Amino acid sequence: MSNPSTGASSKSKVGSSQPSETSFKRKRGVFQKDLQHMMYGFGDDSNPLPETVALVEDIVVEYVTDLAYKAQDIGSKRGKLSVEDFLYLIRKDTPKLNRCTELLSMQEELKQARKAFEVDEEKLGTLE
Amino acid sequence: MKQSKDPFEAALEEQEESPPDSPVGEDELNSQAPNETQNQTDGGQNILVDDDDYDDIGSNSKNPSHPSSSLTPKLHSTSINANVAAAVTNKNKEYDDDEEEENVEVELSKFPSSADPAKMAKMQTILSQFTEDQMSRYESFRRSALQKSNMRRLLVSITGSQKISLPMTIVVCGIAKMFVGELVEKARMVMTERKESGPIRPCHIREAYRRLKFEGKVPKRSVQRLFR
């Protein structure tokens, strides 16, 4: 599929016809703004150098890519990709694993809270 | 849409429009560090405001009805807010004012290990002694996150499958953030070894990355990527 905008433009949702390598033609600075704050939070200068941020972004994208590939390999054995695959990949890295379980449990809690709130709102609606 | 705004800009806006902290909350902060008054109370408000993530909790700063407990749930909310890289969709913003009260109770009662009062007390004593600089850095640390939408786009393009669940995005954003942390910390270590100072330069990051690879913390690709 010749898609002239794919080359320089941001990552489009890559159809399965395109090999995954071409998806790396992406706009620079996808995560740039967030990364600047994050790097400051982790110990860098309040204004990190732009080349540093670009490099970190590249590294992070590569990291996520590798992680996702490996997860996909694992997931393909049982059918589809799931969160468990990612958790399995970081099982050796205890801080990350704990953090992820914490995030997931928090998300569950919030979902419950939101659901409970919606029920309450209905009750309020019917009372009024 | 809030997600596209810089979190610090959003924080500044919300700081201007939100009512000041309840007197008790303010006094607690003020008594410990008089010269950092402005920044700490702002920080206290700002910590909750996170436009990316849970906007419902984020508006806790606008809720003056929990003065005495305001500090504690703020810390909880912070840990939920800032570090949770995945947001529930924006439509939940409309439930802001009512839901946050519920969330406060939820957090206080059901929260896992971090609800440990000793740990919380320790955190509070540490936080109260932060300098302005440290506070702003800590705030950045808590509130920064990779955007879920961007991450989702990236994952879709990698896997080729459209079905990327929300928990998966959340988890990957969290993992990526911690990875950035490892990189930056190791780069700082490299800098101290080389006795350099100032902003981190790419050479430090590269050295840090090399060391992380050596330690095995970076997944190795089994097949070399030939075409970029």
mmCIF file of C-alpha atoms in Angstrom:
data_model
loop_
_atom_site.group_PDB
_atom_site.id
_atom_site.type_symbol
_atom_site.label_atom_id
_atom_site.label_comp_id
_atom_site.label_asym_id
_atom_site.label_seq_id
_atom_site.Cartn_x
_atom_site.Cartn_y
_atom_site.Cartn_z
ATOM 1 C CA MET A 1 0.000 0.000 0.000
ATOM 2 C CA SER A 2 1.725 3.132 -1.077
ATOM 3 C CA ASN A 3 0.812 5.678 1.497
ATOM 4 C CA PRO A 4 2.757 8.863 0.828
ATOM 5 C CA SER A 5 1.957 10.342 4.189
ATOM 6 C CA THR A 6 3.353 7.425 6.138
ATOM 7 C CA GLY A 7 6.948 8.351 5.590
ATOM 8 C CA ALA A 8 7.239 11.608 7.424
ATOM 9 C CA SER A 9 4.010 11.752 9.324
ATOM 10 C CA SER A 10 3.208 10.402 12.707
ATOM 11 C CA LYS A 11 2.696 6.739 13.178
ATOM 12 C CA SER A 12 -0.489 5.745 11.527
ATOM 13 C CA LYS A 13 -2.301 2.690 12.711
ATOM 14 C CA VAL A 14 -0.253 0.259 10.766
ATOM 15 C CA GLY A 15 -2.344 -2.155 8.809
ATOM 16 C CA SER A 16 -1.237 -5.716 8.923
ATOM 17 C CA SER A 17 -0.013 -5.406 5.372
ATOM 18 C CA GLN A 18 2.905 -3.233 6.371
ATOM 19 C CA PRO A 19 5.897 -4.889 7.952
ATOM 20 C CA SER A 20 6.570 -3.651 11.459
ATOM 21 C CA GLU A 21 9.893 -2.090 10.523
ATOM 22 C CA THR A 22 8.261 0.722 8.583
ATOM 23 C CA SER A 23 6.244 1.706 11.616
ATOM 24 C CA PHE A 24 9.404 3.263 13.000
ATOM 25 C CA LYS A 25 9.011 6.126 10.582
ATOM 26 C CA ARG A 26 7.436 8.268 13.182
ATOM 27 C CA LYS A 27 7.412 11.842 14.223
ATOM 28 C CA ARG A 28 10.066 12.777 16.721
ATOM 29 C CA GLY A 29 8.905 13.914 20.075
ATOM 30 C CA VAL A 30 5.929 11.691 20.595
ATOM 31 C CA PHE A 31 6.718 11.536 24.293
ATOM 32 C CA GLN A 32 8.904 14.566 24.433
ATOM 33 C CA LYS A 33 6.909 16.813 26.673
ATOM 34 C CA ASP A 34 6.118 14.149 29.190
ATOM 35 C CA LEU A 35 9.670 12.892 29.134
ATOM 36 C CA GLN A 36 11.047 16.287 30.012
ATOM 37 C CA HIS A 37 9.022 16.417 33.204
ATOM 38 C CA MET A 38 9.779 12.824 33.958
ATOM 39 C CA MET A 39 13.506 13.252 33.588
ATOM 40 C CA TYR A 40 13.438 16.259 35.834
ATOM 41 C CA GLY A 41 11.546 14.247 38.382
ATOM 42 C CA PHE A 42 14.131 11.491 38.261
ATOM 43 C CA GLY A 43 17.149 13.712 38.705
ATOM 44 C CA ASP A 44 17.996 15.581 35.557
ATOM 45 C CA ASP A 45 18.189 19.327 35.157
ATOM 46 C CA SER A 46 14.965 21.274 35.132
ATOM 47 C CA ASN A 47 15.536 21.809 31.433
ATOM 48 C CA PRO A 48 16.971 18.606 30.018
ATOM 49 C CA LEU A 49 18.918 18.938 26.814
ATOM 50 C CA PRO A 50 16.742 18.254 23.784
ATOM 51 C CA GLU A 51 19.188 15.754 22.379
ATOM 52 C CA THR A 52 19.119 13.868 25.647
ATOM 53 C CA VAL A 53 15.346 13.758 25.610
ATOM 54 C CA ALA A 54 15.336 12.569 22.029
ATOM 55 C CA LEU A 55 17.803 9.833 22.866
ATOM 56 C CA VAL A 56 15.824 8.718 25.887
ATOM 57 C CA GLU A 57 12.686 8.645 23.816
ATOM 58 C CA ASP A 58 14.385 6.445 21.244
ATOM 59 C CA ILE A 59 15.614 4.118 23.923
ATOM 60 C CA VAL A 60 12.220 3.916 25.576
ATOM 61 C CA VAL A 61 10.457 3.211 22.299
ATOM 62 C CA GLU A 62 12.955 0.507 21.539
ATOM 63 C CA TYR A 63 12.485 -0.941 24.999
ATOM 64 C CA VAL A 64 8.716 -0.984 24.703
ATOM 65 C CA THR A 65 8.995 -2.459 21.243
ATOM 66 C CA ASP A 66 11.223 -5.287 22.377
ATOM 67 C CA LEU A 67 9.011 -5.894 25.353
ATOM 68 C CA ALA A 68 5.918 -6.011 23.195
ATOM 69 C CA TYR A 69 7.529 -8.379 20.716
ATOM 70 C CA LYS A 70 8.519 -10.750 23.452
ATOM 71 C CA ALA A 71 5.098 -10.485 25.033
ATOM 72 C CA GLN A 72 3.535 -11.218 21.710
ATOM 73 C CA ASP A 73 5.661 -14.306 21.324
ATOM 74 C CA ILE A 74 4.548 -15.521 24.702
ATOM 75 C CA GLY A 75 0.977 -14.512 24.105
ATOM 76 C CA SER A 76 0.746 -16.201 20.761
ATOM 77 C CA LYS A 77 1.197 -19.523 22.492
ATOM 78 C CA ARG A 78 -2.033 -19.098 24.376
ATOM 79 C CA GLY A 79 -3.905 -17.284 21.690
ATOM 80 C CA LYS A 80 -3.897 -13.572 22.260
ATOM 81 C CA LEU A 81 -1.856 -10.913 23.924
ATOM 82 C CA SER A 82 -2.785 -10.151 27.490
ATOM 83 C CA VAL A 83 -1.496 -8.246 30.467
ATOM 84 C CA GLU A 84 -0.219 -11.460 31.992
ATOM 85 C CA ASP A 85 2.393 -11.707 29.288
ATOM 86 C CA PHE A 86 3.910 -8.392 30.242
ATOM 87 C CA LEU A 87 3.838 -9.309 33.885
ATOM 88 C CA TYR A 88 5.584 -12.543 33.116
ATOM 89 C CA LEU A 89 8.329 -10.685 31.271
ATOM 90 C CA ILE A 90 9.154 -8.441 34.181
ATOM 91 C CA ARG A 91 8.802 -11.110 36.813
ATOM 92 C CA LYS A 92 12.499 -10.986 37.610
ATOM 93 C CA ASP A 93 12.442 -7.244 38.125
ATOM 94 C CA THR A 94 10.822 -6.957 41.513
ATOM 95 C CA PRO A 95 10.279 -3.192 41.769
ATOM 96 C CA LYS A 96 8.637 -3.097 38.354
ATOM 97 C CA LEU A 97 6.495 -6.093 39.117
ATOM 98 C CA ASN A 98 5.304 -4.638 42.394
ATOM 99 C CA ARG A 99 4.593 -1.335 40.754
ATOM 100 C CA CYS A 100 2.531 -2.980 38.024
ATOM 101 C CA THR A 101 0.475 -5.010 40.436
ATOM 102 C CA GLU A 102 -0.109 -1.852 42.420
ATOM 103 C CA LEU A 103 -1.238 0.007 39.311
ATOM 104 C CA LEU A 104 -3.576 -2.772 38.321
ATOM 105 C CA SER A 105 -5.132 -3.063 41.747
ATOM 106 C CA MET A 106 -5.595 0.690 41.907
ATOM 107 C CA GLN A 107 -7.289 0.666 38.563
ATOM 108 C CA GLU A 108 -9.622 -2.034 39.804
ATOM 109 C CA GLU A 109 -10.441 -0.054 42.918
ATOM 110 C CA LEU A 110 -11.194 3.030 40.911
ATOM 111 C CA LYS A 111 -13.385 1.057 38.577
ATOM 112 C CA GLN A 112 -15.328 -0.247 41.554
ATOM 113 C CA ALA A 113 -15.607 3.200 43.040
ATOM 114 C CA ARG A 114 -16.836 4.611 39.804
ATOM 115 C CA LYS A 115 -19.369 1.868 39.419
ATOM 116 C CA ALA A 116 -20.612 2.410 42.937
ATOM 117 C CA PHE A 117 -20.854 6.109 42.239
ATOM 118 C CA GLU A 118 -22.974 5.532 39.192
ATOM 119 C CA VAL A 119 -25.352 3.424 41.222
ATOM 120 C CA ASP A 120 -25.584 6.182 43.800
ATOM 121 C CA GLU A 121 -26.231 8.751 41.169
ATOM 122 C CA GLU A 122 -29.098 6.714 39.843
ATOM 123 C CA LYS A 123 -30.583 6.490 43.291
ATOM 124 C CA LEU A 124 -30.238 10.229 43.726
ATOM 125 C CA GLY A 125 -31.844 10.753 40.379
ATOM 126 C CA THR A 126 -34.853 8.659 41.271
ATOM 127 C CA LEU A 127 -35.247 10.306 44.665
ATOM 128 C CA GLU A 128 -35.297 13.762 43.139
ATOM 129 C CA MET B 1 -8.948 18.248 25.637
ATOM 130 C CA LYS B 2 -7.027 18.209 28.833
ATOM 131 C CA GLN B 3 -4.719 15.426 27.863
ATOM 132 C CA SER B 4 -2.867 17.519 25.368
ATOM 133 C CA LYS B 5 -2.060 20.227 27.846
ATOM 134 C CA ASP B 6 1.220 20.360 29.607
ATOM 135 C CA PRO B 7 0.526 19.125 33.135
ATOM 136 C CA PHE B 8 2.291 22.070 34.669
ATOM 137 C CA GLU B 9 0.286 24.564 32.713
ATOM 138 C CA ALA B 10 -2.858 22.799 33.667
ATOM 139 C CA ALA B 11 -1.734 22.782 37.258
ATOM 140 C CA LEU B 12 -1.154 26.505 37.173
ATOM 141 C CA GLU B 13 -4.574 27.130 35.742
ATOM 142 C CA GLU B 14 -6.291 24.952 38.243
ATOM 143 C CA GLN B 15 -4.318 26.495 41.005
ATOM 144 C CA GLU B 16 -5.650 29.857 40.058
ATOM 145 C CA GLU B 17 -9.224 28.806 39.849
ATOM 146 C CA SER B 18 -9.449 26.392 42.746
ATOM 147 C CA PRO B 19 -10.273 27.702 46.205
ATOM 148 C CA PRO B 20 -7.468 27.834 48.732
ATOM 149 C CA ASP B 21 -6.804 24.924 50.988
ATOM 150 C CA SER B 22 -8.828 24.590 54.129
ATOM 151 C CA PRO B 23 -7.285 26.473 57.042
ATOM 152 C CA VAL B 24 -6.277 23.401 58.981
ATOM 153 C CA GLY B 25 -4.532 21.885 56.016
ATOM 154 C CA GLU B 26 -2.725 25.080 55.292
ATOM 155 C CA ASP B 27 -1.655 25.523 58.863
ATOM 156 C CA GLU B 28 -0.152 22.088 58.971
ATOM 157 C CA LEU B 29 2.005 22.892 56.013
ATOM 158 C CA ASN B 30 2.740 26.431 57.049
ATOM 159 C CA SER B 31 3.820 25.631 60.560
ATOM 160 C CA GLN B 32 6.505 23.292 59.391
ATOM 161 C CA ALA B 33 8.097 25.442 56.761
ATOM 162 C CA PRO B 34 7.147 29.078 56.899
ATOM 163 C CA ASN B 35 9.311 30.229 54.039
ATOM 164 C CA GLU B 36 8.040 27.580 51.723
ATOM 165 C CA THR B 37 4.422 28.434 52.334
ATOM 166 C CA GLN B 38 3.437 29.392 48.905
ATOM 167 C CA ASN B 39 5.123 26.613 47.140
ATOM 168 C CA GLN B 40 4.066 23.894 49.506
ATOM 169 C CA THR B 41 0.429 24.747 49.544
ATOM 170 C CA ASP B 42 0.553 25.124 45.845
ATOM 171 C CA GLY B 43 2.382 21.898 45.657
ATOM 172 C CA GLY B 44 -0.224 20.367 47.874
ATOM 173 C CA GLN B 45 -2.899 21.481 45.528
ATOM 174 C CA ASN B 46 -0.954 20.729 42.450
ATOM 175 C CA ILE B 47 -0.035 17.277 43.491
ATOM 176 C CA LEU B 48 -3.588 16.248 43.022
ATOM 177 C CA VAL B 49 -4.129 17.919 39.733
ATOM 178 C CA ASP B 50 -3.157 15.602 37.033
ATOM 179 C CA ASP B 51 -4.847 16.213 33.813
ATOM 180 C CA ASP B 52 -3.712 13.038 32.249
ATOM 181 C CA ASP B 53 -4.914 10.592 34.786
ATOM 182 C CA TYR B 54 -7.679 10.443 37.227
ATOM 183 C CA ASP B 55 -9.296 13.794 36.912
ATOM 184 C CA ASP B 56 -11.857 12.714 39.422
ATOM 185 C CA ILE B 57 -9.335 12.398 42.183
ATOM 186 C CA GLY B 58 -7.439 15.315 40.799
ATOM 187 C CA SER B 59 -10.171 17.702 41.726
ATOM 188 C CA ASN B 60 -9.784 16.717 45.343
ATOM 189 C CA SER B 61 -7.964 19.945 45.802
ATOM 190 C CA LYS B 62 -11.189 21.750 45.132
ATOM 191 C CA ASN B 63 -12.944 19.927 47.879
ATOM 192 C CA PRO B 64 -12.485 21.740 51.138
ATOM 193 C CA SER B 65 -14.690 19.480 53.157
ATOM 194 C CA HIS B 66 -12.019 17.175 54.508
ATOM 195 C CA PRO B 67 -9.642 19.458 56.320
ATOM 196 C CA SER B 68 -7.956 17.209 58.827
ATOM 197 C CA SER B 69 -7.607 14.273 56.590
ATOM 198 C CA SER B 70 -6.819 16.358 53.585
ATOM 199 C CA LEU B 71 -3.124 15.754 53.732
ATOM 200 C CA THR B 72 -3.316 11.989 53.866
ATOM 201 C CA PRO B 73 -5.662 11.347 50.988
ATOM 202 C CA LYS B 74 -3.676 13.812 48.990
ATOM 203 C CA LEU B 75 -0.660 11.632 49.342
ATOM 204 C CA HIS B 76 -2.685 8.610 48.397
ATOM 205 C CA SER B 77 -4.221 10.432 45.514
ATOM 206 C CA THR B 78 -0.791 11.478 44.478
ATOM 207 C CA SER B 79 0.408 7.976 44.289
ATOM 208 C CA ILE B 80 -2.678 6.978 42.385
ATOM 209 C CA ASN B 81 -2.642 10.056 40.229
ATOM 210 C CA ALA B 82 0.783 10.782 39.117
ATOM 211 C CA ASN B 83 2.236 7.429 38.743
ATOM 212 C CA VAL B 84 -0.719 5.789 37.201
ATOM 213 C CA ALA B 85 0.044 6.184 33.622
ATOM 214 C CA ALA B 86 -3.306 5.122 32.354
ATOM 215 C CA ALA B 87 -6.285 7.340 32.605
ATOM 216 C CA VAL B 88 -9.844 6.429 32.676
ATOM 217 C CA THR B 89 -11.563 8.212 29.863
ATOM 218 C CA ASN B 90 -12.233 11.900 30.098
ATOM 219 C CA LYS B 91 -15.933 11.534 30.440
ATOM 220 C CA ASN B 92 -15.401 10.716 34.080
ATOM 221 C CA LYS B 93 -14.527 14.328 34.650
ATOM 222 C CA GLU B 94 -18.166 15.117 35.067
ATOM 223 C CA TYR B 95 -18.311 12.935 38.159
ATOM 224 C CA ASP B 96 -15.525 14.965 39.704
ATOM 225 C CA ASP B 97 -17.072 16.621 42.676
ATOM 226 C CA ASP B 98 -19.183 13.819 44.002
ATOM 227 C CA GLU B 99 -16.977 10.955 43.225
ATOM 228 C CA GLU B 100 -13.844 12.220 44.838
ATOM 229 C CA GLU B 101 -15.424 12.046 48.263
ATOM 230 C CA GLU B 102 -16.171 8.447 47.681
ATOM 231 C CA ASN B 103 -12.694 7.903 46.412
ATOM 232 C CA VAL B 104 -11.271 9.430 49.525
ATOM 233 C CA GLU B 105 -13.050 6.882 51.651
ATOM 234 C CA VAL B 106 -12.162 4.090 49.320
ATOM 235 C CA GLU B 107 -8.545 4.989 49.477
ATOM 236 C CA LEU B 108 -8.418 5.329 53.185
ATOM 237 C CA SER B 109 -10.136 2.087 53.952
ATOM 238 C CA LYS B 110 -9.075 -0.314 51.262
ATOM 239 C CA PHE B 111 -5.653 0.901 50.327
ATOM 240 C CA PRO B 112 -2.984 -1.796 50.493
ATOM 241 C CA SER B 113 0.423 -1.601 52.100
ATOM 242 C CA SER B 114 0.878 2.132 51.612
ATOM 243 C CA ALA B 115 -1.947 2.695 54.072
ATOM 244 C CA ASP B 116 0.445 1.543 56.711
ATOM 245 C CA PRO B 117 0.252 4.407 59.187
ATOM 246 C CA ALA B 118 3.911 4.202 60.121
ATOM 247 C CA LYS B 119 4.931 4.453 56.504
ATOM 248 C CA MET B 120 2.513 7.297 55.911
ATOM 249 C CA ALA B 121 3.793 9.166 58.925
ATOM 250 C CA LYS B 122 7.338 8.702 57.730
ATOM 251 C CA MET B 123 6.421 10.023 54.309
ATOM 252 C CA GLN B 124 4.786 13.032 55.821
ATOM 253 C CA THR B 125 7.748 13.910 57.982
ATOM 254 C CA ILE B 126 10.041 13.580 55.007
ATOM 255 C CA LEU B 127 7.811 15.603 52.748
ATOM 256 C CA SER B 128 7.383 18.350 55.270
ATOM 257 C CA GLN B 129 11.110 18.909 55.322
ATOM 258 C CA PHE B 130 11.569 19.213 51.614
ATOM 259 C CA THR B 131 13.058 22.335 50.215
ATOM 260 C CA GLU B 132 11.245 24.119 47.453
ATOM 261 C CA ASP B 133 13.540 22.578 44.910
ATOM 262 C CA GLN B 134 13.053 19.095 46.241
ATOM 263 C CA MET B 135 9.319 19.555 46.416
ATOM 264 C CA SER B 136 9.041 20.586 42.824
ATOM 265 C CA ARG B 137 11.193 17.697 41.739
ATOM 266 C CA TYR B 138 9.132 15.277 43.772
ATOM 267 C CA GLU B 139 5.993 16.704 42.285
ATOM 268 C CA SER B 140 7.384 16.196 38.811
ATOM 269 C CA PHE B 141 8.256 12.661 39.701
ATOM 270 C CA ARG B 142 4.812 11.866 40.966
ATOM 271 C CA ARG B 143 2.803 13.602 38.335
ATOM 272 C CA SER B 144 4.717 12.858 35.199
ATOM 273 C CA ALA B 145 3.523 10.020 33.071
ATOM 274 C CA LEU B 146 3.663 8.862 29.530
ATOM 275 C CA GLN B 147 0.474 9.502 27.660
ATOM 276 C CA LYS B 148 -1.713 6.487 27.391
ATOM 277 C CA SER B 149 -2.982 7.448 23.968
ATOM 278 C CA ASN B 150 0.510 7.645 22.537
ATOM 279 C CA MET B 151 1.462 4.405 24.194
ATOM 280 C CA ARG B 152 -1.588 2.729 22.855
ATOM 281 C CA ARG B 153 -0.786 3.921 19.364
ATOM 282 C CA LEU B 154 2.733 2.602 19.705
ATOM 283 C CA LEU B 155 1.569 -0.774 20.949
ATOM 284 C CA VAL B 156 -0.950 -1.095 18.178
ATOM 285 C CA SER B 157 1.677 -0.370 15.588
ATOM 286 C CA ILE B 158 4.031 -2.901 17.134
ATOM 287 C CA THR B 159 1.650 -5.760 17.605
ATOM 288 C CA GLY B 160 -0.514 -5.034 14.624
ATOM 289 C CA SER B 161 -3.554 -5.916 16.663
ATOM 290 C CA GLN B 162 -6.159 -3.310 17.481
ATOM 291 C CA LYS B 163 -7.155 -4.947 20.717
ATOM 292 C CA ILE B 164 -4.948 -3.320 23.262
ATOM 293 C CA SER B 165 -6.755 -3.343 26.569
ATOM 294 C CA LEU B 166 -6.623 -0.452 28.968
ATOM 295 C CA PRO B 167 -4.814 -2.375 31.742
ATOM 296 C CA MET B 168 -2.163 -3.303 29.249
ATOM 297 C CA THR B 169 -1.574 0.328 28.353
ATOM 298 C CA ILE B 170 -1.446 1.225 32.008
ATOM 299 C CA VAL B 171 1.080 -1.482 32.752
ATOM 300 C CA VAL B 172 3.320 -0.628 29.836
ATOM 301 C CA CYS B 173 3.294 3.048 30.687
ATOM 302 C CA GLY B 174 4.251 2.198 34.242
ATOM 303 C CA ILE B 175 7.048 -0.082 33.145
ATOM 304 C CA ALA B 176 8.362 2.509 30.728
ATOM 305 C CA LYS B 177 8.343 5.199 33.363
ATOM 306 C CA MET B 178 10.349 3.061 35.736
ATOM 307 C CA PHE B 179 12.752 2.280 32.952
ATOM 308 C CA VAL B 180 13.280 5.979 32.337
ATOM 309 C CA GLY B 181 13.949 6.320 36.032
ATOM 310 C CA GLU B 182 16.592 3.625 35.936
ATOM 311 C CA LEU B 183 18.232 5.250 32.930
ATOM 312 C CA VAL B 184 18.338 8.709 34.431
ATOM 313 C CA GLU B 185 19.568 7.513 37.795
ATOM 314 C CA LYS B 186 22.290 5.443 36.259
ATOM 315 C CA ALA B 187 23.255 8.376 34.023
ATOM 316 C CA ARG B 188 23.607 10.517 37.128
ATOM 317 C CA MET B 189 25.819 7.857 38.667
ATOM 318 C CA VAL B 190 27.968 7.868 35.552
ATOM 319 C CA MET B 191 28.221 11.625 35.803
ATOM 320 C CA THR B 192 29.401 11.547 39.386
ATOM 321 C CA GLU B 193 31.974 8.933 38.473
ATOM 322 C CA ARG B 194 33.286 11.148 35.731
ATOM 323 C CA LYS B 195 32.997 14.157 38.052
ATOM 324 C CA GLU B 196 30.862 16.110 35.654
ATOM 325 C CA SER B 197 27.922 18.301 36.444
ATOM 326 C CA GLY B 198 25.064 20.072 34.755
ATOM 327 C CA PRO B 199 22.358 18.621 32.555
ATOM 328 C CA ILE B 200 22.649 15.030 31.527
ATOM 329 C CA ARG B 201 24.233 14.592 28.145
ATOM 330 C CA PRO B 202 23.548 11.853 25.618
ATOM 331 C CA CYS B 203 26.911 10.228 26.271
ATOM 332 C CA HIS B 204 25.897 9.630 29.868
ATOM 333 C CA ILE B 205 22.624 8.104 28.795
ATOM 334 C CA ARG B 206 24.402 5.851 26.349
ATOM 335 C CA GLU B 207 26.801 4.672 28.987
ATOM 336 C CA ALA B 208 23.945 4.092 31.381
ATOM 337 C CA TYR B 209 22.089 2.137 28.744
ATOM 338 C CA ARG B 210 25.160 0.034 28.079
ATOM 339 C CA ARG B 211 25.474 -0.780 31.743
ATOM 340 C CA LEU B 212 21.815 -1.662 32.044
ATOM 341 C CA LYS B 213 22.153 -3.973 29.090
ATOM 342 C CA PHE B 214 25.090 -5.616 30.738
ATOM 343 C CA GLU B 215 23.082 -6.097 33.889
ATOM 344 C CA GLY B 216 20.356 -7.713 31.867
ATOM 345 C CA LYS B 217 17.658 -5.212 32.622
ATOM 346 C CA VAL B 218 17.023 -4.478 28.979
ATOM 347 C CA PRO B 219 15.342 -7.183 26.928
ATOM 348 C CA LYS B 220 17.680 -8.392 24.276
ATOM 349 C CA ARG B 221 16.411 -8.922 20.821
ATOM 350 C CA SER B 222 17.033 -12.377 19.547
ATOM 351 C CA VAL B 223 17.144 -11.186 15.945
ATOM 352 C CA GLN B 224 19.112 -8.151 14.970
ATOM 353 C CA ARG B 225 16.964 -5.391 13.641
ATOM 354 C CA LEU B 226 18.374 -4.762 10.193
ATOM 355 C CA PHE B 227 16.181 -2.111 8.662
ATOM 356 C CA ARG B 228 15.354 1.117 10.383
#
